[in-house]
């Protein structure tokens, strides 16, 4: 007859099947120690499950974030390129990238093109002008291409464009500024190098800034009699004074020279601080077109424009305000008012 006493191995095996209690040991029911311990922890089961779920959710969330970051880092160039829409008949090659400093760029390779060029859009416009210095963004647009630390001759960029049968233009809008040029395709790389330095280390010398104030005033006086400008000034006069549209964005000799000098303001220094504060790669979008292969254009863009500073330690603009520079009190609006009254 088999002894009722179970050895350790048998007890553990039967305990796992819940059968130990069917055997008697010296007339006493054999206790299921594992079940007893489990019974003591039943009341803690909801809390344990809740903690496990929280840990699982945290692990899944961190995994998703890590995968997302890795996917973005590895595929951001292809993602930008996939968003470029073009007709099926377009035989040119396109590629979009984002540089390490945050600048967005698109390269267009056109093997049949006789010219090459580039356009840089900076998301800084007249709405960003300091309230005490109307026309600052416009003044910076005029001065930016007139010399850099690498190419110190103020005429360097204009000369290379002209010598290569090219054209250059720039304009300031309310929410952005555009700089663009076209040249013979053979001189594209050299022109790009001079062009890029204007966004990296422009000279913005006293002589350049002072001279461009007069060019802007000439532009202002030339536009003043034009109907479309009169209409724009009238709309500004009617606009909410708290909105930047109501401000005078073009600038003239009064707003950029006479009033600042009266109050002891150094416009050259303020222009440099404005550039350092606003002209960051994160706010720039570049397009380059040429007959060179797309890979070569990409190398040029990366080598020349990655040096543009990214957002970071930005100089703070001075906090000064002059009530007499409100939009409806600037001279061009007064002229517009007089013209309207004269017609009445």
Short mmCIF file of C-alpha atoms in Angstrom, two decimals:
data_model
loop_
_atom_site.label_atom_id
_atom_site.label_comp_id
_atom_site.label_asym_id
_atom_site.label_seq_id
_atom_site.Cartn_x
_atom_site.Cartn_y
_atom_site.Cartn_z
CA UNK A 1 0.00 0.00 0.00
CA UNK A 2 1.37 3.43 -0.99
CA UNK A 3 2.26 5.73 1.87
CA UNK A 4 0.01 8.80 2.20
CA UNK A 5 2.97 11.03 2.83
CA UNK A 6 3.94 12.96 -0.30
CA UNK A 7 7.48 13.80 -1.11
CA UNK A 8 8.33 17.39 -2.03
CA UNK A 9 8.35 16.80 -5.76
CA UNK A 10 4.93 15.12 -5.81
CA UNK A 11 3.43 17.78 -3.51
CA UNK A 12 4.54 20.56 -5.80
CA UNK A 13 3.26 18.74 -8.87
CA UNK A 14 -0.14 18.06 -7.37
CA UNK A 15 -0.37 21.52 -5.87
CA UNK A 16 -0.11 22.96 -9.35
CA UNK A 17 -3.21 21.00 -10.30
CA UNK A 18 -5.11 21.85 -7.13
CA UNK A 19 -5.18 18.18 -6.01
CA UNK A 20 -3.11 18.19 -2.82
CA UNK A 21 -6.16 18.71 -0.64
CA UNK A 22 -7.61 15.36 -1.80
CA UNK A 23 -4.87 13.51 0.08
CA UNK A 24 -4.59 13.21 3.84
CA UNK A 25 -1.38 13.27 5.79
CA UNK A 26 -1.76 11.58 9.16
CA UNK A 27 -5.47 12.34 9.06
CA UNK A 28 -4.89 16.03 8.52
CA UNK A 29 -5.67 17.83 5.25
CA UNK A 30 -2.51 18.94 3.51
CA UNK A 31 -2.55 22.76 3.25
CA UNK A 32 -2.08 24.43 -0.16
CA UNK A 33 0.52 27.04 0.82
CA UNK A 34 0.63 28.70 -2.63
CA UNK A 35 -3.12 29.10 -2.71
CA UNK A 36 -3.09 30.59 0.77
CA UNK A 37 -0.53 33.19 -0.23
CA UNK A 38 -2.48 33.98 -3.38
CA UNK A 39 -5.65 34.44 -1.36
CA UNK A 40 -3.93 37.02 0.78
CA UNK A 41 -3.07 39.06 -2.34
CA UNK A 42 -6.45 38.91 -4.10
CA UNK A 43 -7.52 42.21 -2.61
CA UNK A 44 -4.39 43.89 -4.07
CA UNK A 45 -5.05 42.54 -7.57
CA UNK A 46 -6.85 45.66 -8.99
CA UNK A 47 -4.04 47.96 -7.85
CA UNK A 48 -1.39 45.65 -9.30
CA UNK A 49 -3.23 45.42 -12.62
CA UNK A 50 -3.62 49.21 -12.71
CA UNK A 51 0.11 49.74 -12.15
CA UNK A 52 0.98 47.20 -14.82
CA UNK A 53 -1.32 48.94 -17.29
CA UNK A 54 0.25 52.32 -16.52
CA UNK A 55 3.75 50.91 -17.03
CA UNK A 56 2.66 49.26 -20.28
CA UNK A 57 1.10 52.50 -21.57
CA UNK A 58 4.24 54.46 -20.67
CA UNK A 59 6.46 51.97 -22.48
CA UNK A 60 4.22 52.06 -25.56
CA UNK A 61 4.14 55.88 -25.55
CA UNK A 62 7.92 56.18 -25.26
CA UNK A 63 8.35 53.62 -28.03
CA UNK A 64 6.00 55.54 -30.32
CA UNK A 65 7.83 58.82 -29.62
CA UNK A 66 11.21 57.21 -30.28
CA UNK A 67 10.00 55.65 -33.51
CA UNK A 68 8.46 58.97 -34.58
CA UNK A 69 11.65 60.92 -33.92
CA UNK A 70 13.75 58.36 -35.75
CA UNK A 71 11.33 58.29 -38.67
CA UNK A 72 11.28 62.09 -38.91
CA UNK A 73 15.07 62.36 -38.73
CA UNK A 74 15.63 59.72 -41.39
CA UNK A 75 12.79 60.60 -43.71
CA UNK A 76 12.19 64.35 -43.43
CA UNK A 77 13.91 65.00 -46.77
CA UNK A 78 11.77 62.41 -48.58
CA UNK A 79 8.64 63.66 -46.83
CA UNK A 80 9.27 67.21 -48.05
CA UNK A 81 10.00 65.93 -51.56
CA UNK A 82 6.78 63.91 -51.68
CA UNK A 83 4.71 67.03 -51.05
CA UNK A 84 6.02 68.76 -54.21
CA UNK A 85 3.20 68.82 -56.75
CA UNK A 86 4.01 69.08 -60.46
CA UNK A 87 2.35 68.26 -63.80
CA UNK A 88 3.13 64.95 -65.45
CA UNK A 89 4.60 66.77 -68.44
CA UNK A 90 7.24 68.47 -66.27
CA UNK A 91 10.57 66.79 -67.00
CA UNK A 92 12.55 68.68 -64.37
CA UNK A 93 13.83 67.02 -61.19
CA UNK A 94 12.79 68.30 -57.77
CA UNK A 95 13.98 67.64 -54.26
CA UNK A 96 13.05 69.22 -50.94
CA UNK A 97 15.21 69.10 -47.82
CA UNK A 98 15.47 70.66 -44.39
CA UNK A 99 18.99 71.65 -43.34
CA UNK A 100 20.34 71.00 -39.86
CA UNK A 101 19.78 74.66 -38.95
CA UNK A 102 16.08 74.44 -39.83
CA UNK A 103 16.17 76.14 -43.25
CA UNK A 104 13.78 74.57 -45.79
CA UNK A 105 15.13 74.29 -49.32
CA UNK A 106 13.99 72.99 -52.69
CA UNK A 107 16.32 72.23 -55.59
CA UNK A 108 15.13 72.11 -59.20
CA UNK A 109 17.30 70.58 -61.88
CA UNK A 110 16.43 71.65 -65.43
CA UNK A 111 18.97 70.24 -67.94
CA UNK A 112 17.64 72.49 -70.71
CA UNK A 113 17.85 75.76 -68.79
CA UNK A 114 20.39 78.37 -69.84
CA UNK A 115 20.06 80.25 -66.56
CA UNK A 116 20.31 79.44 -62.89
CA UNK A 117 18.96 81.29 -59.94
CA UNK A 118 17.67 81.31 -56.40
CA UNK A 119 15.00 82.91 -54.26
CA UNK A 120 15.09 83.27 -50.50
CA UNK A 121 11.91 84.00 -48.58
CA UNK A 122 12.30 85.22 -45.00
CA UNK A 123 9.18 85.20 -42.83
CA UNK A 124 9.88 88.70 -41.53
CA UNK A 125 7.93 91.61 -42.97
CA UNK A 126 6.82 95.14 -42.22
CA UNK A 127 4.45 93.82 -39.53
CA UNK A 128 7.63 93.03 -37.56
CA UNK A 129 8.90 96.62 -37.67
CA UNK A 130 9.62 98.19 -34.28
CA UNK A 131 6.75 100.56 -33.52
CA UNK A 132 9.24 103.40 -33.02
CA UNK A 133 11.07 102.78 -36.33
CA UNK A 134 8.66 102.32 -39.28
CA UNK A 135 10.38 100.99 -42.38
CA UNK A 136 13.10 99.00 -40.59
CA UNK A 137 12.36 95.75 -42.47
CA UNK A 138 12.38 97.63 -45.78
CA UNK A 139 15.68 99.29 -44.88
CA UNK A 140 17.22 95.91 -44.07
CA UNK A 141 16.01 94.48 -47.38
CA UNK A 142 17.78 97.34 -49.22
CA UNK A 143 21.02 96.93 -47.27
CA UNK A 144 21.44 93.18 -46.86
CA UNK A 145 23.10 92.41 -50.22
CA UNK A 146 25.59 95.26 -49.98
CA UNK A 147 28.61 93.47 -48.58
CA UNK A 148 29.44 90.71 -46.11
CA UNK A 149 32.40 89.71 -43.98
CA UNK A 150 33.63 87.40 -46.77
CA UNK A 151 32.78 89.73 -49.66
CA UNK A 152 33.29 93.21 -48.27
CA UNK A 153 32.82 95.17 -51.47
CA UNK A 154 29.21 96.49 -51.33
CA UNK A 155 28.96 96.03 -55.11
CA UNK A 156 30.25 92.43 -55.16
CA UNK A 157 26.86 90.78 -55.50
CA UNK A 158 25.44 93.28 -57.99
CA UNK A 159 28.59 93.05 -60.12
CA UNK A 160 28.61 89.25 -60.33
CA UNK A 161 24.95 89.31 -61.33
CA UNK A 162 25.47 91.93 -64.04
CA UNK A 163 28.65 90.33 -65.41
CA UNK A 164 26.74 87.09 -65.94
CA UNK A 165 23.76 88.56 -67.78
CA UNK A 166 21.61 88.33 -64.68
CA UNK A 167 18.91 90.19 -62.82
CA UNK A 168 18.30 90.75 -59.12
CA UNK A 169 15.29 91.92 -57.18
CA UNK A 170 14.01 92.08 -53.62
CA UNK A 171 10.78 93.24 -52.03
CA UNK A 172 9.23 93.59 -48.59
CA UNK A 173 5.67 92.57 -47.84
CA UNK A 174 3.66 92.67 -44.64
CA UNK A 175 4.63 89.18 -43.48
CA UNK A 176 7.75 88.37 -45.43
CA UNK A 177 10.73 89.56 -47.47
CA UNK A 178 11.93 88.04 -50.74
CA UNK A 179 15.38 88.13 -52.33
CA UNK A 180 15.91 86.58 -55.78
CA UNK A 181 18.29 86.51 -58.74
CA UNK A 182 18.91 84.86 -62.13
CA UNK A 183 22.33 84.47 -63.81
CA UNK A 184 24.02 82.44 -66.53
CA UNK A 185 23.95 78.80 -65.40
CA UNK A 186 27.77 78.58 -65.43
CA UNK A 187 28.09 81.18 -62.67
CA UNK A 188 25.34 79.83 -60.41
CA UNK A 189 27.65 78.37 -57.76
CA UNK A 190 29.78 81.51 -57.44
CA UNK A 191 26.71 83.73 -57.24
CA UNK A 192 25.11 81.44 -54.66
CA UNK A 193 28.18 81.78 -52.48
CA UNK A 194 28.01 85.58 -52.47
CA UNK A 195 24.22 85.44 -52.02
CA UNK A 196 24.41 83.10 -49.02
CA UNK A 197 26.93 85.24 -47.14
CA UNK A 198 24.42 88.09 -46.99
CA UNK A 199 22.29 85.93 -44.68
CA UNK A 200 25.26 84.75 -42.62
CA UNK A 201 27.38 87.81 -41.90
CA UNK A 202 26.18 90.97 -43.73
CA UNK A 203 28.26 94.08 -43.16
CA UNK A 204 25.37 96.52 -42.63
CA UNK A 205 27.89 99.36 -42.45
CA UNK A 206 27.05 102.94 -41.49
CA UNK A 207 27.69 104.12 -45.06
CA UNK A 208 25.37 101.50 -46.57
CA UNK A 209 22.56 102.11 -44.07
CA UNK A 210 22.80 105.88 -44.46
CA UNK A 211 22.73 105.72 -48.25
CA UNK A 212 19.76 103.36 -48.39
CA UNK A 213 17.65 105.73 -46.26
CA UNK A 214 17.67 108.18 -49.17
CA UNK A 215 16.83 105.48 -51.71
CA UNK A 216 13.84 104.47 -49.60
CA UNK A 217 12.72 108.09 -49.31
CA UNK A 218 12.95 108.41 -53.11
CA UNK A 219 10.82 105.28 -53.43
CA UNK A 220 8.30 106.72 -51.00
CA UNK A 221 8.03 110.04 -52.84
CA UNK A 222 7.77 108.25 -56.19
CA UNK A 223 4.90 106.04 -54.99
CA UNK A 224 2.96 108.72 -53.17
CA UNK A 225 1.05 110.10 -56.21
CA UNK A 226 0.06 106.60 -57.42
CA UNK A 227 -3.60 105.71 -57.00
CA UNK A 228 -2.98 102.21 -55.60
CA UNK A 229 -0.73 103.61 -52.90
CA UNK A 230 -3.25 106.30 -51.99
CA UNK A 231 -5.92 103.63 -51.63
CA UNK A 232 -3.59 101.59 -49.42
CA UNK A 233 -2.86 104.59 -47.21
CA UNK A 234 -6.58 105.29 -46.94
CA UNK A 235 -7.24 101.71 -45.85
CA UNK A 236 -4.49 102.01 -43.25
CA UNK A 237 -6.08 105.16 -41.89
CA UNK A 238 -9.39 103.31 -41.51
CA UNK A 239 -7.86 100.21 -39.92
CA UNK A 240 -7.76 99.37 -36.25
CA UNK A 241 -4.75 101.30 -34.85
CA UNK A 242 -3.88 98.27 -32.72
CA UNK A 243 -3.34 96.12 -35.82
CA UNK A 244 0.07 96.25 -37.56
CA UNK A 245 -1.65 96.95 -40.89
CA UNK A 246 -2.40 100.44 -39.61
CA UNK A 247 1.30 101.21 -39.29
CA UNK A 248 3.51 102.86 -41.90
CA UNK A 249 5.66 100.07 -43.35
CA UNK A 250 7.41 101.63 -46.33
CA UNK A 251 9.58 104.08 -44.40
CA UNK A 252 10.98 107.44 -45.50
CA UNK A 253 13.66 109.93 -44.49
CA UNK A 254 11.55 111.20 -41.64
CA UNK A 255 10.88 107.82 -40.04
CA UNK A 256 14.36 106.36 -40.66
CA UNK A 257 16.61 109.38 -40.14
CA UNK A 258 15.16 112.65 -38.86
CA UNK A 259 13.09 111.33 -35.95
CA UNK A 260 15.63 108.68 -34.81
CA UNK A 261 18.42 111.29 -34.83
CA UNK A 262 16.23 113.64 -32.83
CA UNK A 263 15.87 111.00 -30.14
CA UNK A 264 19.49 109.85 -30.23
CA UNK A 265 18.87 106.47 -31.87
CA UNK A 266 21.61 104.76 -33.87
CA UNK A 267 19.73 103.21 -36.81
CA UNK A 268 22.73 101.17 -38.00
CA UNK A 269 23.08 99.48 -34.64
CA UNK A 270 19.32 98.90 -34.47
CA UNK A 271 19.39 97.38 -37.98
CA UNK A 272 22.09 94.92 -36.93
CA UNK A 273 20.16 93.98 -33.82
CA UNK A 274 17.00 93.55 -35.87
CA UNK A 275 18.87 91.24 -38.25
CA UNK A 276 20.35 89.18 -35.41
CA UNK A 277 16.97 88.89 -33.76
CA UNK A 278 14.82 87.99 -36.76
CA UNK A 279 16.92 86.59 -39.61
CA UNK A 280 17.13 82.98 -38.46
CA UNK A 281 17.33 79.88 -40.65
CA UNK A 282 14.13 78.54 -39.09
CA UNK A 283 12.25 81.41 -40.76
CA UNK A 284 13.80 80.97 -44.21
CA UNK A 285 12.74 79.04 -47.31
CA UNK A 286 15.12 78.71 -50.25
CA UNK A 287 14.58 77.63 -53.87
CA UNK A 288 17.52 76.99 -56.20
CA UNK A 289 17.15 76.15 -59.89
CA UNK A 290 19.89 75.22 -62.36
CA UNK A 291 20.83 72.82 -65.12
CA UNK A 292 23.24 70.97 -62.80
CA UNK A 293 22.24 67.54 -61.41
CA UNK A 294 20.00 67.60 -58.37
CA UNK A 295 22.74 66.05 -56.21
CA UNK A 296 25.15 68.86 -57.07
CA UNK A 297 22.58 71.54 -56.30
CA UNK A 298 21.87 69.85 -52.98
CA UNK A 299 25.57 69.83 -52.08
CA UNK A 300 25.84 73.54 -52.88
CA UNK A 301 22.83 74.37 -50.72
CA UNK A 302 24.10 72.34 -47.76
CA UNK A 303 27.65 73.69 -47.98
CA UNK A 304 26.66 77.34 -48.36
CA UNK A 305 23.47 77.83 -46.33
CA UNK A 306 23.96 75.58 -43.30
CA UNK A 307 26.07 78.37 -41.75
CA UNK A 308 23.03 80.63 -41.38
CA UNK A 309 22.33 80.85 -37.63
CA UNK A 310 19.34 78.99 -36.31
CA UNK A 311 16.94 80.30 -33.68
CA UNK A 312 18.53 80.60 -30.25
CA UNK A 313 20.09 83.47 -28.37
CA UNK A 314 18.32 86.38 -29.96
CA UNK A 315 19.05 90.04 -29.29
CA UNK A 316 16.16 91.88 -27.73
CA UNK A 317 14.79 94.84 -29.61
CA UNK A 318 14.68 98.11 -27.64
CA UNK A 319 11.32 98.92 -26.09
CA UNK A 320 10.72 102.53 -27.09
CA UNK A 321 7.46 104.06 -28.24
CA UNK A 322 6.62 107.39 -29.83
CA UNK A 323 2.94 108.22 -30.11
CA UNK A 324 3.58 110.70 -32.93
CA UNK A 325 4.60 107.78 -35.15
CA UNK A 326 1.16 106.22 -35.18
CA UNK A 327 -0.04 105.42 -38.69
CA UNK A 328 -2.67 108.14 -38.99
CA UNK A 329 -0.14 110.83 -37.98
CA UNK A 330 2.69 109.99 -40.37
CA UNK A 331 3.25 112.49 -43.22
CA UNK A 332 2.14 110.21 -46.03
CA UNK A 333 -1.26 109.80 -44.38
CA UNK A 334 -1.55 113.53 -43.86
CA UNK A 335 -0.81 114.06 -47.56
CA UNK A 336 -3.47 111.51 -48.44
CA UNK A 337 -5.95 113.26 -46.18
CA UNK A 338 -5.22 116.63 -47.80
CA UNK A 339 -5.67 115.14 -51.27
CA UNK A 340 -9.04 113.69 -50.29
CA UNK A 341 -10.16 116.96 -48.73
CA UNK A 342 -9.07 118.88 -51.82
CA UNK A 343 -11.21 116.65 -54.05
CA UNK A 344 -14.23 117.33 -51.84
#
